[in-house]
PDB file of C-alpha atoms in Angstrom:
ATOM      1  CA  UNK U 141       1.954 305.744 192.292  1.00 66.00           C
ATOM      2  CA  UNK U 142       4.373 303.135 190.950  1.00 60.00           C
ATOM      3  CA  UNK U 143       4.002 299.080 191.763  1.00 59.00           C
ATOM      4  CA  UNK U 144       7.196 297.049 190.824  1.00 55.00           C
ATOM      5  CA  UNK U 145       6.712 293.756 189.396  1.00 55.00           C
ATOM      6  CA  UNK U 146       9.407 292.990 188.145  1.00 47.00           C
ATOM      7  CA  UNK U 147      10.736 289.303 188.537  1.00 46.00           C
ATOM      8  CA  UNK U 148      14.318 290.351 188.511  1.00 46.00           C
ATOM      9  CA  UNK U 149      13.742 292.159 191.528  1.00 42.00           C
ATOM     10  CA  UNK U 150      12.423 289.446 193.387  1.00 40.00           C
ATOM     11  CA  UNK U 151      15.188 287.098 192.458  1.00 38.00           C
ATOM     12  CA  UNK U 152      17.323 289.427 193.634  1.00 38.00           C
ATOM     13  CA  UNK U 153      15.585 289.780 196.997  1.00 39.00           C
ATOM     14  CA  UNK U 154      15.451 286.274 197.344  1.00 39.00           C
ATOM     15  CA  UNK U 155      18.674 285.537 196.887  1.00 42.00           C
ATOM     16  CA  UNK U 156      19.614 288.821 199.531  1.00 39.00           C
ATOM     17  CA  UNK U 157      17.132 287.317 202.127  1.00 37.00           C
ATOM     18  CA  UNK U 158      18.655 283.665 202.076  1.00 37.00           C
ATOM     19  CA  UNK U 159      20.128 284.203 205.517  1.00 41.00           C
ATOM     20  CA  UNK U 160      16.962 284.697 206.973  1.00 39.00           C
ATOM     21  CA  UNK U 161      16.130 280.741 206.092  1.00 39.00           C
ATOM     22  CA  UNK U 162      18.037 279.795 209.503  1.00 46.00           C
ATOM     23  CA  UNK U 163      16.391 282.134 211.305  1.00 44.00           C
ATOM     24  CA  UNK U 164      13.098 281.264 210.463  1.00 42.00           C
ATOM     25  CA  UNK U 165      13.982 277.455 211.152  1.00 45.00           C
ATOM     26  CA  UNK U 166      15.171 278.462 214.373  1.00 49.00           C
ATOM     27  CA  UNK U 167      12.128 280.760 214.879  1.00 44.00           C
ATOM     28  CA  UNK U 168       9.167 277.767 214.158  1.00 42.00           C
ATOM     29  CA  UNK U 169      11.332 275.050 216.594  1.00 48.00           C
ATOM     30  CA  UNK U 170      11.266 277.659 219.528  1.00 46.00           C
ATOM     31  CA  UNK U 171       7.537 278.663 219.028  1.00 40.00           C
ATOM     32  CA  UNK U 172       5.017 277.213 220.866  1.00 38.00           C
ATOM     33  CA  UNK U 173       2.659 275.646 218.498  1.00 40.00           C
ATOM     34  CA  UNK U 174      -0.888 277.586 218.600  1.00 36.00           C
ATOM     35  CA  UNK U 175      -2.690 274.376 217.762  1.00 37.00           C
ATOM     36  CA  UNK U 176      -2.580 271.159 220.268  1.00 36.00           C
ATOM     37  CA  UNK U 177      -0.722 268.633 218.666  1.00 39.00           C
ATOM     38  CA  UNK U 178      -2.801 265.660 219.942  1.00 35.00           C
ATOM     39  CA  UNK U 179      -4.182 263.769 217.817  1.00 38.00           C
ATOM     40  CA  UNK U 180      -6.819 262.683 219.563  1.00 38.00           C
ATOM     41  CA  UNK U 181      -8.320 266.300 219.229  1.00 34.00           C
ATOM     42  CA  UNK U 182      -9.083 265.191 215.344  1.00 36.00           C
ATOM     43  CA  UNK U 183     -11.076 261.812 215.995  1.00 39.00           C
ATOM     44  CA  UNK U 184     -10.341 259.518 213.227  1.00 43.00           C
ATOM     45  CA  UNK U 185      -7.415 261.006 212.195  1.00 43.00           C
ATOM     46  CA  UNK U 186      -3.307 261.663 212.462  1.00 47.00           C
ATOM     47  CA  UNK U 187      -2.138 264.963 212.448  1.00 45.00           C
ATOM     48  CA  UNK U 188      -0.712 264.433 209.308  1.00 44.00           C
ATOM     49  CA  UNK U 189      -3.660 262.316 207.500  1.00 47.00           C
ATOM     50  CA  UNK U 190      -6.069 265.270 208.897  1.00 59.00           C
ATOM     51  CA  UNK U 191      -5.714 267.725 205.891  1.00 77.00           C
ATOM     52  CA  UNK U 192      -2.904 267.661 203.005  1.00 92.00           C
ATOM     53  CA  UNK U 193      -2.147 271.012 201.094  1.00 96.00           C
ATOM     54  CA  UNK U 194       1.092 272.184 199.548  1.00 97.00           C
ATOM     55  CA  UNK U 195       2.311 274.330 197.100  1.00 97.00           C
ATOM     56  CA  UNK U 196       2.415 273.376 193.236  1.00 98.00           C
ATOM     57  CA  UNK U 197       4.947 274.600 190.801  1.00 97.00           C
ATOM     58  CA  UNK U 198       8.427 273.683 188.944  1.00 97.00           C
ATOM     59  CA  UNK U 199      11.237 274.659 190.708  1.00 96.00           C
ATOM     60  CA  UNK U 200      10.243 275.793 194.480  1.00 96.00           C
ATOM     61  CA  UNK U 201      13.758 275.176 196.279  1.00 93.00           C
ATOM     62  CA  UNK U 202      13.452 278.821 197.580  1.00 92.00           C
ATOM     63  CA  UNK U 203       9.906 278.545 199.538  1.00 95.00           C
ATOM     64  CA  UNK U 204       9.516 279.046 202.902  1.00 94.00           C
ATOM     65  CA  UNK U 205       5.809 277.601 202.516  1.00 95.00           C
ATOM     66  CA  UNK U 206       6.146 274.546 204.609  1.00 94.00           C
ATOM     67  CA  UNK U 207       7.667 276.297 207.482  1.00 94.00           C
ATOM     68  CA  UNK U 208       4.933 279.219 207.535  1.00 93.00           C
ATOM     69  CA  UNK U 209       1.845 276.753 206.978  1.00 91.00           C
ATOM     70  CA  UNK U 210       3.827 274.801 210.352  1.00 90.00           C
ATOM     71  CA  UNK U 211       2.928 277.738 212.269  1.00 90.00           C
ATOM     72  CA  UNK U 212      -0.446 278.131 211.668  1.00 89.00           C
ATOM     73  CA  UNK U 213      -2.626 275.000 211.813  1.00 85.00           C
ATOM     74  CA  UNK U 214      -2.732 270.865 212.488  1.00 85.00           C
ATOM     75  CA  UNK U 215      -2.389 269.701 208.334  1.00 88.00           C
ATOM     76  CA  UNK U 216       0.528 269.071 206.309  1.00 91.00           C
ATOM     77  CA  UNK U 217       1.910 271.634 203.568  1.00 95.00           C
ATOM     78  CA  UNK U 218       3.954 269.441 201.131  1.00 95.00           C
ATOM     79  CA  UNK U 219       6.449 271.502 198.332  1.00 97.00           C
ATOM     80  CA  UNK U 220       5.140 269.597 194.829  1.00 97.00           C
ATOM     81  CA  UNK U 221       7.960 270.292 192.124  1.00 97.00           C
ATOM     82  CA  UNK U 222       6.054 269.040 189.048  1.00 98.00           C
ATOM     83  CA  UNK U 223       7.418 268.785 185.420  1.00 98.00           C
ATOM     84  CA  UNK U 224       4.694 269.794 182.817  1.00 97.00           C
ATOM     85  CA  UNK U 225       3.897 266.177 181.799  1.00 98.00           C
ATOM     86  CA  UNK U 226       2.946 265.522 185.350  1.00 98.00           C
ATOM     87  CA  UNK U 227       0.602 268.226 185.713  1.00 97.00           C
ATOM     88  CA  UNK U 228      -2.724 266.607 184.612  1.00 97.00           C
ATOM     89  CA  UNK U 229      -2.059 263.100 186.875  1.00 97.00           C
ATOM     90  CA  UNK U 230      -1.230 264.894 189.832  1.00 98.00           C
ATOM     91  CA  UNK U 231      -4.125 266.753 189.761  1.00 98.00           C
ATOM     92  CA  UNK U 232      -6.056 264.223 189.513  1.00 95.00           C
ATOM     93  CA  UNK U 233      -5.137 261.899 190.651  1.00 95.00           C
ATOM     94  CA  UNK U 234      -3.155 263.941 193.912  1.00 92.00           C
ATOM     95  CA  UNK U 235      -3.824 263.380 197.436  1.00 91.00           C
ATOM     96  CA  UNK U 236      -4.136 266.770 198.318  1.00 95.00           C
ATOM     97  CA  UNK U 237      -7.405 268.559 199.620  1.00 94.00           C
ATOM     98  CA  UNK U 238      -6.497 271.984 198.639  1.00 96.00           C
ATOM     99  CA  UNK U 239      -2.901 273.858 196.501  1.00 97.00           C
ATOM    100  CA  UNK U 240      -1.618 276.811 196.141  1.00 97.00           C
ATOM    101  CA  UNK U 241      -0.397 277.281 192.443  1.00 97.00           C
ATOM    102  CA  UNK U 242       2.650 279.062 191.646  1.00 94.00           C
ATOM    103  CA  UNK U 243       4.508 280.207 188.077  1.00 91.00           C
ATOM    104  CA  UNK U 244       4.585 278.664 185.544  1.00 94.00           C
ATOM    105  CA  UNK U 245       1.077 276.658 186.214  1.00 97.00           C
ATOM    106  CA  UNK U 246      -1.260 279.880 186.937  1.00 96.00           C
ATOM    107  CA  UNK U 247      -3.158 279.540 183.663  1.00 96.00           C
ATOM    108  CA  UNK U 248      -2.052 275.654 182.902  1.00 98.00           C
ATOM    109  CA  UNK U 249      -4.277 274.653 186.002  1.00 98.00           C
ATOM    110  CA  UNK U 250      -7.486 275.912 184.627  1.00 98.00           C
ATOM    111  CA  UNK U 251      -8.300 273.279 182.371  1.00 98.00           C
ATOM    112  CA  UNK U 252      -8.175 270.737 184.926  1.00 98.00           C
ATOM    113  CA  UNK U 253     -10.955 272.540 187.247  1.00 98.00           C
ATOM    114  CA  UNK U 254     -14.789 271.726 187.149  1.00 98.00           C
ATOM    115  CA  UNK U 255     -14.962 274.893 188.348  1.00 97.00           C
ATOM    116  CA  UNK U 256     -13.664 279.005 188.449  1.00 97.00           C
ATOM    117  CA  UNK U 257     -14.573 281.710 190.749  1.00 96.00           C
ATOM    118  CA  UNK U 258     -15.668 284.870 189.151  1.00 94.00           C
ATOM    119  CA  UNK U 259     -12.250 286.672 190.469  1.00 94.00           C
ATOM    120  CA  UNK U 260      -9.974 283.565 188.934  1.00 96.00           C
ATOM    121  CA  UNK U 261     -12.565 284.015 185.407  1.00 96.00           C
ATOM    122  CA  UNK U 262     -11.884 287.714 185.658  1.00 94.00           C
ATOM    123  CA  UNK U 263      -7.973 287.248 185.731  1.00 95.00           C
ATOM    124  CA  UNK U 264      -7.311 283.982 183.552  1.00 95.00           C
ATOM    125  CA  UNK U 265      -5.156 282.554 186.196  1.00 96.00           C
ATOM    126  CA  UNK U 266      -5.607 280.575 189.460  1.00 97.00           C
ATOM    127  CA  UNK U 267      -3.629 280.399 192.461  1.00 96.00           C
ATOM    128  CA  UNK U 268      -5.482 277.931 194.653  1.00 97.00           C
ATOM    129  CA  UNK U 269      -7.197 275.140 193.988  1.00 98.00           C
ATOM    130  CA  UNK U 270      -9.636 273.536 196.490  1.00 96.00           C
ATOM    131  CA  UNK U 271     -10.717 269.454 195.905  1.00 96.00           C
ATOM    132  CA  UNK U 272     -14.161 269.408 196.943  1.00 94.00           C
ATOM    133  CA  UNK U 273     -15.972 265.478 198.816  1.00 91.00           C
ATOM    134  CA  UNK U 274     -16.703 265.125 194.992  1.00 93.00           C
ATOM    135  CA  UNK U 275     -12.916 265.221 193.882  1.00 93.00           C
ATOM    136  CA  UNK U 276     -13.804 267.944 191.618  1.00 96.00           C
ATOM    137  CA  UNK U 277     -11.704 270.719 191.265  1.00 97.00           C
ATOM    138  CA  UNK U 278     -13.034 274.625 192.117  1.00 97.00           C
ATOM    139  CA  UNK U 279     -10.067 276.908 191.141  1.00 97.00           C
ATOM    140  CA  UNK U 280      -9.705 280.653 192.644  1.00 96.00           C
ATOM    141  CA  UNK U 281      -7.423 283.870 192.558  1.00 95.00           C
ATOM    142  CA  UNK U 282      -6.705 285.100 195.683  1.00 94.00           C
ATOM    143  CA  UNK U 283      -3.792 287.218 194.702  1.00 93.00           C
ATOM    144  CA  UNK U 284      -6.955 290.037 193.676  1.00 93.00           C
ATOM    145  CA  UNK U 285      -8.092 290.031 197.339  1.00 93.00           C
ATOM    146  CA  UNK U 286      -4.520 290.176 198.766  1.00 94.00           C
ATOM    147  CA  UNK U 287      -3.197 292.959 196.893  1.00 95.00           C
ATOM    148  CA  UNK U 288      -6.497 294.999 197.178  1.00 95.00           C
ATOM    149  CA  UNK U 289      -6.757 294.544 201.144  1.00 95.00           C
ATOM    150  CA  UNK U 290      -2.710 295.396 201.043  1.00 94.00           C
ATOM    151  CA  UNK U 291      -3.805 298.247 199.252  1.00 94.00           C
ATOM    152  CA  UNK U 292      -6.819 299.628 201.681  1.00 94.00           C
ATOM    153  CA  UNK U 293      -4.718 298.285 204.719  1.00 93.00           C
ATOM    154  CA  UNK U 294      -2.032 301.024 204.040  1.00 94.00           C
ATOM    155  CA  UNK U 295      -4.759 303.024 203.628  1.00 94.00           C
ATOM    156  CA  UNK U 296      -3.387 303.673 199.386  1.00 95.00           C
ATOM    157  CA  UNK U 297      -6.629 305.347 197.535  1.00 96.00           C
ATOM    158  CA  UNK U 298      -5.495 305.266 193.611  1.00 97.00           C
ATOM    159  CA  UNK U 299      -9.079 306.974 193.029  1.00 97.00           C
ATOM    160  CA  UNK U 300      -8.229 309.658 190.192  1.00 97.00           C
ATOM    161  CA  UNK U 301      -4.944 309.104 190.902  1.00 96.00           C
ATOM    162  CA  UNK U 302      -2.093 308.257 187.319  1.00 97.00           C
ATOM    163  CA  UNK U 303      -0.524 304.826 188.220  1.00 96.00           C
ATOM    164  CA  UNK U 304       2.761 303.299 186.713  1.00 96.00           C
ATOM    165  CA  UNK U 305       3.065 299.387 187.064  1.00 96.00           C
ATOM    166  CA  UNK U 306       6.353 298.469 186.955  1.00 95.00           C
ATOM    167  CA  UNK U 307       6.485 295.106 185.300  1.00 91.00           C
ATOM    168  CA  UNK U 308       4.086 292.483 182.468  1.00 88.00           C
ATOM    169  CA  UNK U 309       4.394 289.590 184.972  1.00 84.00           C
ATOM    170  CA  UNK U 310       0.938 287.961 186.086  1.00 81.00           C
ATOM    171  CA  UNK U 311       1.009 289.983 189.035  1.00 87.00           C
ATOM    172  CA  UNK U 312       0.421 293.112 186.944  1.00 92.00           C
ATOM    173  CA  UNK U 313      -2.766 291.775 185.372  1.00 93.00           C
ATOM    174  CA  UNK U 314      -3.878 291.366 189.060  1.00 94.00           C
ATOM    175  CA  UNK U 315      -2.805 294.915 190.146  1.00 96.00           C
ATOM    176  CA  UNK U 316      -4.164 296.439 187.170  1.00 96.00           C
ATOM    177  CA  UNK U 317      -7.653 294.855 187.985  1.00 96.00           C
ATOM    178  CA  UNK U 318      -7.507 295.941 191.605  1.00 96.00           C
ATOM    179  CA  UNK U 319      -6.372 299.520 190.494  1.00 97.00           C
ATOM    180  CA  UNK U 320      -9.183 299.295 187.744  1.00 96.00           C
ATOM    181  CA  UNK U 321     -11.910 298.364 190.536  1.00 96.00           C
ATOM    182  CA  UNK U 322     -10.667 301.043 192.720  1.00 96.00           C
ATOM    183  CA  UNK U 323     -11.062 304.104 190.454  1.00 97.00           C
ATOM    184  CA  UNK U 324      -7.255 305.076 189.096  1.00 97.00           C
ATOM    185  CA  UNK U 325      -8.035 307.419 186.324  1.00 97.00           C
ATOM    186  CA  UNK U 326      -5.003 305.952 184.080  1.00 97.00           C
ATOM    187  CA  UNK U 327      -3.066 302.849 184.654  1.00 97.00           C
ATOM    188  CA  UNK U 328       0.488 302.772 182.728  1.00 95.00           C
TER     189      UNK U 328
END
């Protein structure tokens, strides 16, 4: 089995898939939202006061977070492009109730949190970071859970099996641990 991680490949994709941005645009006017988008349904609150999230990292030009997150709930998803030195104000001091963390802040983030799950411990990086009523911070991985559920999903058993990860990126310290956990006799 070989898993490709390599970041050159997904710059390449990306830049390949740019197209699709219009089409995805066009896509999220056209569909009906799934959630109603009165606000009186959320006493107390605006639709966009209800719940802030967003995505956290240094140069996210190419995400198509904001229009995904549109699609799914009643809560704003903000893009936060934040230089190093801003890191420890924003969070916090942010007005966010929960982030997804991107490259380069993955391990940069941990200092900042009260608290780790035992995945995001496991791994040395975090991914999302939850605000909890006290305004601490509990961080968590859930890049382990995605790639293992992609991995049982498409029905993949690397019990016994000789795996090959293509790449040194922090996704292969998250593959390797799934592949670990799931019994591959020898990762490469």
């Amino acid at each position: 089995m070989i898993f490709e991680l390599s970041r050159g490949y997904q710059r390449k994709r990306n830049n390949s898939i740019s197209p699709l941005y219009n089409q995805i645009s066009e896509s999220i006017e056209n569909t009906p939202k799934c959630f109603p988008q009165n606000p009186e349904i959320y006493p107390g609150s605006d639709k966009t006061s209800f719940m802030k999230f967003g995505l956290l990292g240094r140069k996210l030009g190419h995400s198509y977070s904001p229009q995904i997150h549109a699609l799914l709930g009643p809560y704003s998803y903000s893009l936060f492009e934040k230089e190093p030195e801003e890191l420890e104000s924003f969070l916090r001091n942010g007005d966010w109730k929960g982030i997804n963390v991107t490259v380069p802040y993955k391990k940069d983030v941990i200092p900042y949190c009260q608290s780790l799950t035992d995945c995001a411990k496991k791994l040395g990086a975090v991914n999302t970071i939850i605000r909890q009523k006290d305004g601490s911070l509990v961080g968590h991985n859930t890049d382990y859970f995605g790639f293992r559920w992609l991995m049982e999903h498409a029905e993949i058993n690397p019990t016994g099996q000789k795996c090959l990860i293509l790449g040194s990126g922090g996704a292969s310290v998250t593959v390797r641990a799934v592949l670990e956990d799931l019994g591959a006799a020898e990762i490469v």
